[in-house]
CSV table of C-alpha atoms and ligand atoms in Angstrom, one decimal:
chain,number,residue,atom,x,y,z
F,1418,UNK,CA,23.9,-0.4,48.8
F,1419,UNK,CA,21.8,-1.2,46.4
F,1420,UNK,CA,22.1,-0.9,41.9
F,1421,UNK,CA,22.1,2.5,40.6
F,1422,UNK,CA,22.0,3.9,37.7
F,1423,UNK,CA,24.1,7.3,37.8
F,1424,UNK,CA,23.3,10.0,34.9
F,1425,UNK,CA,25.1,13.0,33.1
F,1426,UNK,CA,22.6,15.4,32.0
F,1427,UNK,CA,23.4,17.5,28.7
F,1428,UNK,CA,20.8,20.4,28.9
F,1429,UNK,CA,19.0,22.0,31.6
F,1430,UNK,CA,15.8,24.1,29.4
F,1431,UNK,CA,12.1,23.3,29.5
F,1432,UNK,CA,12.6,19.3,29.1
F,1433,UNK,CA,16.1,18.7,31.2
F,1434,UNK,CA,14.5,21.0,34.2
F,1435,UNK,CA,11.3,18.4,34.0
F,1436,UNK,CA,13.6,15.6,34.0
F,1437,UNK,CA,15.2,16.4,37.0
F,1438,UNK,CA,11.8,17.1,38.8
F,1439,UNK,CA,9.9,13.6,37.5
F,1440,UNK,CA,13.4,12.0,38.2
F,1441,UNK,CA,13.3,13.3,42.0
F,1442,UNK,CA,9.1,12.8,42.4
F,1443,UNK,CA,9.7,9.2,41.4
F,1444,UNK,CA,12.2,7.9,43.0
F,1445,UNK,CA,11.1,5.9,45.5
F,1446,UNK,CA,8.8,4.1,42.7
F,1447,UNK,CA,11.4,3.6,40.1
F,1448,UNK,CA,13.6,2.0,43.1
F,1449,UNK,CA,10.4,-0.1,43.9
F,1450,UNK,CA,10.0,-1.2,40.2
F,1451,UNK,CA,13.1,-1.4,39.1
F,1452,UNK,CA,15.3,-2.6,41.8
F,1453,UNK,CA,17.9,0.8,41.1
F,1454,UNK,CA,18.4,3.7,42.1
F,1455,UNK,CA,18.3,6.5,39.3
F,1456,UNK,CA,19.7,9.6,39.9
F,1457,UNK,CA,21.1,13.0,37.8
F,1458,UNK,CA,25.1,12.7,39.3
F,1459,UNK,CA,26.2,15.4,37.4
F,1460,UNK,CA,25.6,18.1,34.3
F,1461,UNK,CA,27.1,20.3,31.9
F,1462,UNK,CA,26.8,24.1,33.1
F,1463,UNK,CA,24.9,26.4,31.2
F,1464,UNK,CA,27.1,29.0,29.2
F,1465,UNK,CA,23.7,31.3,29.3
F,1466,UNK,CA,22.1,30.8,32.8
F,1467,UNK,CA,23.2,30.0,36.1
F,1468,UNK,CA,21.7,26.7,37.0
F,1469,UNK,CA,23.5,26.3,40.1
F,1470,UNK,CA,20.1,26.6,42.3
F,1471,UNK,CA,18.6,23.8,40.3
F,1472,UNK,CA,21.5,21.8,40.6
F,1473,UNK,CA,21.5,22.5,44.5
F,1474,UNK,CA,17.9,21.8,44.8
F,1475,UNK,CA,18.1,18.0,43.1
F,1476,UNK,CA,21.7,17.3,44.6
F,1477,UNK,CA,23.9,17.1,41.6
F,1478,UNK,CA,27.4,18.4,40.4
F,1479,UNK,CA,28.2,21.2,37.7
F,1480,UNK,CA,31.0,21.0,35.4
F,1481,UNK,CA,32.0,23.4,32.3
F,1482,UNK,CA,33.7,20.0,30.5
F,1483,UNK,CA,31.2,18.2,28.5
F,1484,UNK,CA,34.1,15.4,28.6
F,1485,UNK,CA,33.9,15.2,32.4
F,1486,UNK,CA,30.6,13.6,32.2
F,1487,UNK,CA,31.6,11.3,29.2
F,1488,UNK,CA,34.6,10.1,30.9
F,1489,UNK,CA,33.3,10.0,34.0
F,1490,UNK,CA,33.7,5.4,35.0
F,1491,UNK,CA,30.6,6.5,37.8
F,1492,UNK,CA,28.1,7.6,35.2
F,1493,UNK,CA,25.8,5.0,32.8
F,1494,UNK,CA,23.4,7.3,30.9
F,1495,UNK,CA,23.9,10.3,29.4
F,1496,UNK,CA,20.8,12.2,29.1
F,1497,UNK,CA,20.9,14.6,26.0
F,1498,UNK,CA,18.3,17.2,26.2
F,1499,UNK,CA,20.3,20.3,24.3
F,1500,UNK,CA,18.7,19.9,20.9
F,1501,UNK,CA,19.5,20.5,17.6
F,1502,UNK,CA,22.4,18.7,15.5
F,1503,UNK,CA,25.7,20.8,17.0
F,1504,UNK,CA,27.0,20.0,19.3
F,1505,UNK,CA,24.6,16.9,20.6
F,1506,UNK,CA,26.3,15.0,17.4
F,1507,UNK,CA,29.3,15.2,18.6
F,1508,UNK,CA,28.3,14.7,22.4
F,1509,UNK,CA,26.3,11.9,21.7
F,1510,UNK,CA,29.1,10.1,19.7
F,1511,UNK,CA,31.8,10.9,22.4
F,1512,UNK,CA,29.1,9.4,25.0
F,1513,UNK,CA,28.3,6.0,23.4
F,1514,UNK,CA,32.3,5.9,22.4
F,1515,UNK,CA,32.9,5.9,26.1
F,1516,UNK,CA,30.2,3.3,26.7
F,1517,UNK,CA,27.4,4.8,28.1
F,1518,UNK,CA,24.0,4.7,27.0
F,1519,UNK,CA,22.3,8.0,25.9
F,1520,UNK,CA,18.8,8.8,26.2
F,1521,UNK,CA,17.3,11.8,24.0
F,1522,UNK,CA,14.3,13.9,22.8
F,1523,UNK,CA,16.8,14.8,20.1
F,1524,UNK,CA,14.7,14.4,16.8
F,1525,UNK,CA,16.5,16.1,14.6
F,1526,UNK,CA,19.4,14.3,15.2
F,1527,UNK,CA,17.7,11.2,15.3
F,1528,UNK,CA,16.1,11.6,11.8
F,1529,UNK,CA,19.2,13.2,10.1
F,1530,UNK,CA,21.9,10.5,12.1
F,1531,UNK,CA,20.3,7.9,13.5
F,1532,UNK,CA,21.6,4.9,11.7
F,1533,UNK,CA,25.7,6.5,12.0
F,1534,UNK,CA,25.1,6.7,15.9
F,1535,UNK,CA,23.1,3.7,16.5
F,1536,UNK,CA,26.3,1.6,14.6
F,1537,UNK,CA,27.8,3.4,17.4
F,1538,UNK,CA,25.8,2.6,19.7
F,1539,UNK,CA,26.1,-1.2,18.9
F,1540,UNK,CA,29.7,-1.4,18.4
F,1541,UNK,CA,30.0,0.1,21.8
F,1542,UNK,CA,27.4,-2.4,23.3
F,1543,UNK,CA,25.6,0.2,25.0
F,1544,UNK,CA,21.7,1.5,24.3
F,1545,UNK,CA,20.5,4.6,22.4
F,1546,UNK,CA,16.9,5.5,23.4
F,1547,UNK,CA,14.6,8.4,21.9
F,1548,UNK,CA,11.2,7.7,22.8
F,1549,UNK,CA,10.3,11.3,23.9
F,1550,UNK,CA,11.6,12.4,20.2
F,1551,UNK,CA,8.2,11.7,18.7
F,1552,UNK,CA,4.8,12.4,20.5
F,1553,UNK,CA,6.0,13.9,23.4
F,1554,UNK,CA,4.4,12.4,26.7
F,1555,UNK,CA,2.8,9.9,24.2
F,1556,UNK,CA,3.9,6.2,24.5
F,1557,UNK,CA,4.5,5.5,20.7
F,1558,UNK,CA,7.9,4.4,19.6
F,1559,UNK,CA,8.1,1.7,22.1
F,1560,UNK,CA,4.6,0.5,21.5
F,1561,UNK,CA,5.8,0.0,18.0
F,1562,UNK,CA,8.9,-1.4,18.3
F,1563,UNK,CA,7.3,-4.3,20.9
F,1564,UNK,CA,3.5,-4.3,20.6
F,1565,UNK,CA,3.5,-4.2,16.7
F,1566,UNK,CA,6.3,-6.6,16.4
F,1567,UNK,CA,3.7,-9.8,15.6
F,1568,UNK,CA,1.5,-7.0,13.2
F,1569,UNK,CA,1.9,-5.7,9.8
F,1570,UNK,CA,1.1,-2.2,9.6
F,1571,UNK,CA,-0.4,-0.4,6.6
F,1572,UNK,CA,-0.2,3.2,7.8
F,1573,UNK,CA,0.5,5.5,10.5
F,1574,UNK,CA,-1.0,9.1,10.2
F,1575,UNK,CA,-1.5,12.0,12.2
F,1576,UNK,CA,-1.0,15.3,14.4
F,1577,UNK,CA,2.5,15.4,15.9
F,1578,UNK,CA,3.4,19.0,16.5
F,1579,UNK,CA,1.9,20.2,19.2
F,1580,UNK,CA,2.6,23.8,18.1
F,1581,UNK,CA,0.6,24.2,15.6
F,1582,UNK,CA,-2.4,22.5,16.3
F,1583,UNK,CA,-2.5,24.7,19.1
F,1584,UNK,CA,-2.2,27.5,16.7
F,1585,UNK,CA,-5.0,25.9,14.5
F,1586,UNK,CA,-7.2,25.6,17.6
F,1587,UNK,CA,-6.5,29.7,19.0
F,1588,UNK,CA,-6.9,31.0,15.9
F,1589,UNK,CA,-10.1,28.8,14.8
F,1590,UNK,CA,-11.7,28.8,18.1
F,1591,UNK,CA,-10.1,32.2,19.8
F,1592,UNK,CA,-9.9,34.0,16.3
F,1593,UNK,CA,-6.2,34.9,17.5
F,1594,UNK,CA,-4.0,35.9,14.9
F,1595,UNK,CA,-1.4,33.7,13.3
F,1596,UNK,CA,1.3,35.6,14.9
F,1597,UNK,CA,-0.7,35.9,18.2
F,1598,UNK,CA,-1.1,31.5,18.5
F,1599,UNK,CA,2.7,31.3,17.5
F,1600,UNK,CA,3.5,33.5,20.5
F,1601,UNK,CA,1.4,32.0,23.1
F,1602,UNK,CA,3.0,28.6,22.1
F,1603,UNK,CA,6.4,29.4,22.4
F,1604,UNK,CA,5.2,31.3,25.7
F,1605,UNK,CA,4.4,27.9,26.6
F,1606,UNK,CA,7.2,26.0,25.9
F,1607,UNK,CA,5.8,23.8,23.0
F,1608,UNK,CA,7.6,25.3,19.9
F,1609,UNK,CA,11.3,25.1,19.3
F,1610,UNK,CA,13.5,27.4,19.8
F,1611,UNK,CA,13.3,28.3,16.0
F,1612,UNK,CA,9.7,28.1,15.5
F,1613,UNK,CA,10.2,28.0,11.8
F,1614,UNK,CA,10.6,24.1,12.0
F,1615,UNK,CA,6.8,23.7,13.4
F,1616,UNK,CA,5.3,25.7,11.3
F,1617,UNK,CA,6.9,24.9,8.0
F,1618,UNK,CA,6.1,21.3,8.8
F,1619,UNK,CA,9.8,20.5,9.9
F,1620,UNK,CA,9.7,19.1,13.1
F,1621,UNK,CA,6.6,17.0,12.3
F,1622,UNK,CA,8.1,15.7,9.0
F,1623,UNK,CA,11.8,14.9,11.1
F,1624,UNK,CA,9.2,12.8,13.3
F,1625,UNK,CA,7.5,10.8,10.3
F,1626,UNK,CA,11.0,10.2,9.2
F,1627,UNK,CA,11.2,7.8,12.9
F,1628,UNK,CA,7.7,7.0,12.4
F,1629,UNK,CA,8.6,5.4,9.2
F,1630,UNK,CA,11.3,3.4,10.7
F,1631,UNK,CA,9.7,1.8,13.7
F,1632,UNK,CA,6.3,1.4,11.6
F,1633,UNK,CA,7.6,0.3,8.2
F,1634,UNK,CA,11.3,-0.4,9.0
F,1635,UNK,CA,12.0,2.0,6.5
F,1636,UNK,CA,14.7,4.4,6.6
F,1637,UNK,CA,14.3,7.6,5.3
F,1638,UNK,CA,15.5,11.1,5.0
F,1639,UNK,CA,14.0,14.2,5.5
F,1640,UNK,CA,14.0,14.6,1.6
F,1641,UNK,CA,11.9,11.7,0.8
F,1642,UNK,CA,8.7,13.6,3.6
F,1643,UNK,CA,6.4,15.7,1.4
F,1644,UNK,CA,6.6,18.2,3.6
F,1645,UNK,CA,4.0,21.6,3.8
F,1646,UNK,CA,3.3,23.9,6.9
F,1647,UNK,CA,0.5,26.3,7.9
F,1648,UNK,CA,2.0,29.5,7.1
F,1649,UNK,CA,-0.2,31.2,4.3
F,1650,UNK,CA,-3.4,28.7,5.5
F,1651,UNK,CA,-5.7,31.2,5.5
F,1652,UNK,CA,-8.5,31.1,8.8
F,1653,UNK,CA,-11.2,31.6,5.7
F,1654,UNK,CA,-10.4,28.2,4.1
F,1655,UNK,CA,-10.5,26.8,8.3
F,1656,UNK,CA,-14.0,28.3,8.3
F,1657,UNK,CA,-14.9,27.1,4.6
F,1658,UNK,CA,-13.6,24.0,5.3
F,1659,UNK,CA,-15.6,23.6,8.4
F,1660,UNK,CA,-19.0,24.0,6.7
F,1661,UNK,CA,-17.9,21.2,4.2
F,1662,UNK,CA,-17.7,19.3,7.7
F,1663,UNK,CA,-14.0,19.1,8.2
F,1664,UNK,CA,-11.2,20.4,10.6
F,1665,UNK,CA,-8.1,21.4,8.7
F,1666,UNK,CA,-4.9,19.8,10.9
F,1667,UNK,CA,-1.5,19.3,10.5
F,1668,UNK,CA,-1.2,15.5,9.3
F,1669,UNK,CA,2.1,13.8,9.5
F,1670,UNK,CA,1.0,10.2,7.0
F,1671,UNK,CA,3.3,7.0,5.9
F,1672,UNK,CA,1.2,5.0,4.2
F,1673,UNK,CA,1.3,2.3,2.1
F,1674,UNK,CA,-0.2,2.6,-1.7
F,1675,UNK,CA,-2.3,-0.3,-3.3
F,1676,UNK,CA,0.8,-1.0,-5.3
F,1677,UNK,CA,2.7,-2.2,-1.8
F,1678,UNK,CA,5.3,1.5,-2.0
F,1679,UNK,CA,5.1,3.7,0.5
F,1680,UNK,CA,4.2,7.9,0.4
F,1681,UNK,CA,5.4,10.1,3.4
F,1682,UNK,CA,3.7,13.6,3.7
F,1683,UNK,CA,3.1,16.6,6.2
F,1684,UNK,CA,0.8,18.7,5.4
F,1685,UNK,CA,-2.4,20.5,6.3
F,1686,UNK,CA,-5.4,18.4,5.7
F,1687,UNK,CA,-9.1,18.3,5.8
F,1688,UNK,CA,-9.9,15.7,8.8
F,1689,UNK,CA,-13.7,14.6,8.8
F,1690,UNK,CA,-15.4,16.1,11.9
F,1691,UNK,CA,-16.2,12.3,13.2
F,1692,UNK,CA,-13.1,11.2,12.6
F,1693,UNK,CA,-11.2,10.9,16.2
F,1694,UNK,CA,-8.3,13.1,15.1
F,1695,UNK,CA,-10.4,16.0,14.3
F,1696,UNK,CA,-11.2,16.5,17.7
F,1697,UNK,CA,-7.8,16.8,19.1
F,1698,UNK,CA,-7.6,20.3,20.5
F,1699,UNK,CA,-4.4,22.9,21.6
F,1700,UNK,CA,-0.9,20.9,21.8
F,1701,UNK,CA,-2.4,17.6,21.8
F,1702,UNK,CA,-1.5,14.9,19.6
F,1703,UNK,CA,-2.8,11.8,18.1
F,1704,UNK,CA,-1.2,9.3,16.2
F,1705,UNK,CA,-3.5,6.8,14.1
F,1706,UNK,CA,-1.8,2.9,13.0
F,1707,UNK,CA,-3.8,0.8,10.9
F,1708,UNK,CA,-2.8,-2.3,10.4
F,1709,UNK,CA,-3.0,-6.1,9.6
F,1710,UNK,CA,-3.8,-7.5,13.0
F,1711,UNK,CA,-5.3,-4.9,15.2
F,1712,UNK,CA,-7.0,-3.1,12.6
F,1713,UNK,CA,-7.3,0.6,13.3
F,1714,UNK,CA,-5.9,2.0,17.1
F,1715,UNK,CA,-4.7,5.4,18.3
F,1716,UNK,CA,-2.4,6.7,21.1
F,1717,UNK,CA,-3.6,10.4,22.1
F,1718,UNK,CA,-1.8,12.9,24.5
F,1719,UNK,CA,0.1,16.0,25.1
F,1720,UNK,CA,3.0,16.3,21.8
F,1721,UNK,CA,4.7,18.7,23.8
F,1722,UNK,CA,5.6,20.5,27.2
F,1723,UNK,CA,7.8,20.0,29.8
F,1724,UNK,CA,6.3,17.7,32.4
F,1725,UNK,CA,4.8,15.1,29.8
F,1726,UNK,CA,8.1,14.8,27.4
F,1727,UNK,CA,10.5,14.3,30.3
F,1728,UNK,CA,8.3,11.6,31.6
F,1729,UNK,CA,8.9,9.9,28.6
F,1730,UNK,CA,12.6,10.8,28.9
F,1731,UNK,CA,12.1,9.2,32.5
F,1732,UNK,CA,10.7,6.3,30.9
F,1733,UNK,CA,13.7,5.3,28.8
F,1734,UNK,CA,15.5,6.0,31.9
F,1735,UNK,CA,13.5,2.9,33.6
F,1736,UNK,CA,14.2,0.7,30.5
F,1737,UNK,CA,17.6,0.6,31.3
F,1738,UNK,CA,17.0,0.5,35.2
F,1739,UNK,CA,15.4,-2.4,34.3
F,1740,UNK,CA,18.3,-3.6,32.0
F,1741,UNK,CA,20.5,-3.2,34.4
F,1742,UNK,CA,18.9,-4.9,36.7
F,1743,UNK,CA,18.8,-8.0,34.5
F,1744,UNK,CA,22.4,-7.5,32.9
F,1745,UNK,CA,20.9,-6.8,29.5
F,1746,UNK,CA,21.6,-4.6,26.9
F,1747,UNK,CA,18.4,-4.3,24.1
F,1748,UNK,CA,18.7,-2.0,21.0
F,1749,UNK,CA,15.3,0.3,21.1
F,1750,UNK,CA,14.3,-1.0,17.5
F,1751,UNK,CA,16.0,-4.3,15.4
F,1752,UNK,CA,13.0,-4.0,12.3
F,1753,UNK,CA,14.7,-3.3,8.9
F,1754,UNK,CA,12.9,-3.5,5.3
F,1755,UNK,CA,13.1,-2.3,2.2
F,1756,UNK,CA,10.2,-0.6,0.5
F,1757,UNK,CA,9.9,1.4,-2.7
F,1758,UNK,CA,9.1,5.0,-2.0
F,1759,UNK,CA,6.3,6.6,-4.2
F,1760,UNK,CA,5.4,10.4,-4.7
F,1761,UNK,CA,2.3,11.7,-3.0
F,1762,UNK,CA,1.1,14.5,-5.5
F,1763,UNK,CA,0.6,11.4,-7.8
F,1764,UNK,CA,-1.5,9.2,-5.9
F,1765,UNK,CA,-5.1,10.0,-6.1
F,1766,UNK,CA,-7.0,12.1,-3.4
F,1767,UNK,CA,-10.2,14.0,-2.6
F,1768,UNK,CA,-9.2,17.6,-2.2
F,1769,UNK,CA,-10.3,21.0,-1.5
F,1770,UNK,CA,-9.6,23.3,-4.1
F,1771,UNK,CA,-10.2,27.5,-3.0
F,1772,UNK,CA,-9.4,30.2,-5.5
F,1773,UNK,CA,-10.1,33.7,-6.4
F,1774,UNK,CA,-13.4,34.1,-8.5
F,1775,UNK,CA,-12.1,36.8,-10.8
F,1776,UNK,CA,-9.2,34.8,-12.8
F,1777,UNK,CA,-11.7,32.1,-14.2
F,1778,UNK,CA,-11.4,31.5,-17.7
F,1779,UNK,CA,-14.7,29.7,-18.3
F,1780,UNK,CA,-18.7,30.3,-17.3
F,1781,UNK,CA,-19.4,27.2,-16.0
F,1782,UNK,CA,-17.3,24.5,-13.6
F,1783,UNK,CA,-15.6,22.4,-15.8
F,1784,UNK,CA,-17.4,18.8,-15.0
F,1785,UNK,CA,-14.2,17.2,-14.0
F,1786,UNK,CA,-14.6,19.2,-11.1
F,1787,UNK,CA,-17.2,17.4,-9.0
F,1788,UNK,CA,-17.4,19.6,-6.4
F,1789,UNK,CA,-19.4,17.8,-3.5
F,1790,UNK,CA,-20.3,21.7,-2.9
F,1791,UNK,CA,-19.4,25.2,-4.5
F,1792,UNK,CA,-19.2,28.1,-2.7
F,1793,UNK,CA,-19.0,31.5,-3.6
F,1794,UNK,CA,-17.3,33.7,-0.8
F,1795,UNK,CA,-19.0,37.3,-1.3
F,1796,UNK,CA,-16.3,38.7,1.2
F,1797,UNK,CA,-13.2,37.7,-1.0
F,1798,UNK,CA,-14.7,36.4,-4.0
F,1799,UNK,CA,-13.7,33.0,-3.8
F,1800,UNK,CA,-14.6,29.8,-4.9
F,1801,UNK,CA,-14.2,26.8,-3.0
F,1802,UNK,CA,-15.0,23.3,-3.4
F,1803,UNK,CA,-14.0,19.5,-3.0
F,1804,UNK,CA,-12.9,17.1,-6.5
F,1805,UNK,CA,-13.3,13.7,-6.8
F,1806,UNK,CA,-10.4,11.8,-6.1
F,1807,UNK,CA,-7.6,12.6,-8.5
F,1808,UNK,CA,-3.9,13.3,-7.9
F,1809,UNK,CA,-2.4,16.2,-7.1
F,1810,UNK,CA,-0.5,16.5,-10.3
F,1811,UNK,CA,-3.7,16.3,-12.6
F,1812,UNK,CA,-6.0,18.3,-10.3
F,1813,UNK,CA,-2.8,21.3,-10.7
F,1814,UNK,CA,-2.5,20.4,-14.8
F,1815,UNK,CA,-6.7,20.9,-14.9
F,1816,UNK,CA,-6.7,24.0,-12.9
F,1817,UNK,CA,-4.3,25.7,-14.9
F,1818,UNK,CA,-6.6,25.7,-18.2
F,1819,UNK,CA,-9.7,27.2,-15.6
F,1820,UNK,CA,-8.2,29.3,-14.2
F,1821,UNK,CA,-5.2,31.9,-14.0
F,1822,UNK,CA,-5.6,32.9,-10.0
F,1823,UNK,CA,-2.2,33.1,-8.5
F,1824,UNK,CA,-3.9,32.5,-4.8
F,1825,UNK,CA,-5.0,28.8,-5.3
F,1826,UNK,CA,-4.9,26.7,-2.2
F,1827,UNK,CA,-4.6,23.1,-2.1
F,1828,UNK,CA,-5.8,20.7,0.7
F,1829,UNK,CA,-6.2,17.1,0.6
F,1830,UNK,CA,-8.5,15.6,1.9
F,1831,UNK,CA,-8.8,12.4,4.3
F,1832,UNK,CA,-12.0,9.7,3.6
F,1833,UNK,CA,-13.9,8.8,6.6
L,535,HSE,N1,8.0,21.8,19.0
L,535,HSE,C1,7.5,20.5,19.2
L,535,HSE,C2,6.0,20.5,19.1
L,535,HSE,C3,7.9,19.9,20.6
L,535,HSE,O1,5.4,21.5,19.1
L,535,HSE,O2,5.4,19.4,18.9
L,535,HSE,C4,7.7,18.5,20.8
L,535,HSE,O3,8.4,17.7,19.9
């Protein structure tokens, strides 16, 4: 009999169910390229659906004890696919306590307790892989943590919810709703189960908080993202935007500033037409790296759905196939730094700048405006333009002695 690599699955929903389909379609091919058999053993029962017909179908056990599968000397991985931080903190922890390794899509977790349970993780001597936290199907954090290891990267930037860049795309393209586009993407799995997290900019920002670590070394929390959603973006700014010759998209940025710090936003942005991101459509995503050695390169595909993030689950799962194969045990990432931090409303931008016409306290634009254009919306009597650059912080100060409208919406904008 050959090596195998037995696994305890935690969560059974749109990802685990994936899992255990990828897992059973490429079988024979892991076995081929790995040398071990990987296969689900056994998973925690579902206190809100019966999953014994899945479990029949892919030939694994049920148990209601989470600590069955932890203490279980026949199982390596513990596959953690529940979400949220309670109780996949504590199941994780119990899990790499008892020596096995844990793969997870877990990104909340990851950006809220990563370094407590990857100390974990290495005192147990066991491996803690997350590579479907962040880009869904998209091959990213491993790229960085091997491919970038010889490059020095200068910023990482772009769409990682899926969620609402398909609700950008229905409701620029379909004209749905805003209510309409966040239905149809929880319809379709994308959005979390509280879809407040993806549209206040959550999830993405709990993703630039990795990012940040496997591009910068950089650990960060939540607090330090500048984070901004796309509730109360209104479709007219979309459409004004567009004739400017933008896309407005959710951008997740970590950049670094010509002073060496480092700003980390989310937030909806103005994305030049040409530019490669502003043509990713629906639950797609894109992440852009510039750096040092390769210059500028991007890794595009779906940020979300079942099939395309358990493959990446699948994929850590053949990491440690492969480990096992070779008696090794690798840490997913070992790159640590320390970089200052700098605000982002202070360093200086392009931005578009809407308002209501009627609260203006002047005739003319102020010439510290520079708007490349000005429009005047006869529907809502609105002005909109683009400033030269200019941080955030001035451009509010200046506004506030033109004008007294309540409704101003701010949008930075990204250079070609
Ligand atoms: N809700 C997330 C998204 C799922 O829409 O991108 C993938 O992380």
């Amino acid at each position: 009999m050959g090596k195998r690599l037995n696994i305890g699955l935690l969560g059974m929903g749109v990802v685990g169910s994936g899992v255990c389909q990828v897992l059973a379609e490429q079988k024979e091919a892991i076995l081929a390229r790995t040398g071990v058999n990987v296969q689900i053993t056994k998973a925690l029962a579902s206190p809100y659906e019966d999953k014994s017909a899945l479990a029949a179908k892919y030939g694994f056990a049920l148990t209601n004890e989470a600590n069955e599968l932890f203490e279980d000397e026949t199982i390596d991985v513990i596959v953690e696919l529940i979400g949220k931080i309670d109780p996949a903190k504590a199941f994780i922890s119990a899990a790499l306590e008892n020596k096995k390794h844990v793969v997870t899509a877990n990104k909340d977790l990851i950006a809220t307790h990563g370094p407590e349970l990857l100390a974990i993780a290495e005192k147990a001597g066991v491996s803690l892989y997350y590579e479907a936290s962040v880009g869904g199907g998209i091959p990213i954090l491993r790229t960085l943590s091997t491919h970038y290891l010889p490059d020095t990267i200068t910023g990482i930037f772009g769409i990682v919810n899926g969620t609402t860049n398909y609700m950008l795309t229905k409701m620029t393209e379909d004209g749905l709703t805003y209510e309409d586009a966040l239905s149809q993407a929880q319809a379709k799995g994308f959005a979390e189960s509280d879809p407040t997290n993806d549209v206040d900019g959550i999830d993405a920002a709990y993703k630039m908080v990795i990012l940040t670590k496997f591009a910068f070394g950089k650990t960060i929390s939540i607090d330090d993202v500048a984070t901004k959603g796309i509730r109360g973006l209104a479709v007219a700014d979309i459409k004004q935007a567009q004739t400017f010759g933008y896309e407005v998209k959710l951008i997740g940025a970590a950049q670094k500033t010509v002073d060496g710090s480092l700003t980390v936003s989310v937030g909806p942005v103005l994305v030049p037409k040409n530019h490669a991101l502003a043509t990713i459509q629906n639950e797609f995503n894109g992440i852009f790296i510039e750096s040092e050695g390769i210059d500028q390169s991007m890794v595009y595909g779906p940020g979300a759905g079942s099939r395309p993030t358990a493959t990446s689950v699948v994929a850590d799962l053949t990491v440690l196939a492969k480990n096992k194969s070779y008696g090794i045990v690798e840490p997913f990432l070992t790159f640590e730094k320390e970089t200052a931090l700098a605000t982002v409303r202070e360093v200086p931008s392009r931005h578009y700048v809407s308002f209501s016409s009627q609260e203006i306290k002047g005739n003319a634009l102020p010439e510290w405006f520079a708007f490349e254009q000005t429009v005047f919306n006869e529907a809502d009597q609105r002005i909109a333009g683009i400033t030269n650059p200019m941080s955030e912080k001035e451009l509010t100060e200046k506004l506030a002695t033109y004008t007294d409208a309540q409704d101003i919406q701010i949008l930075k904008v990204m250079e070609e």
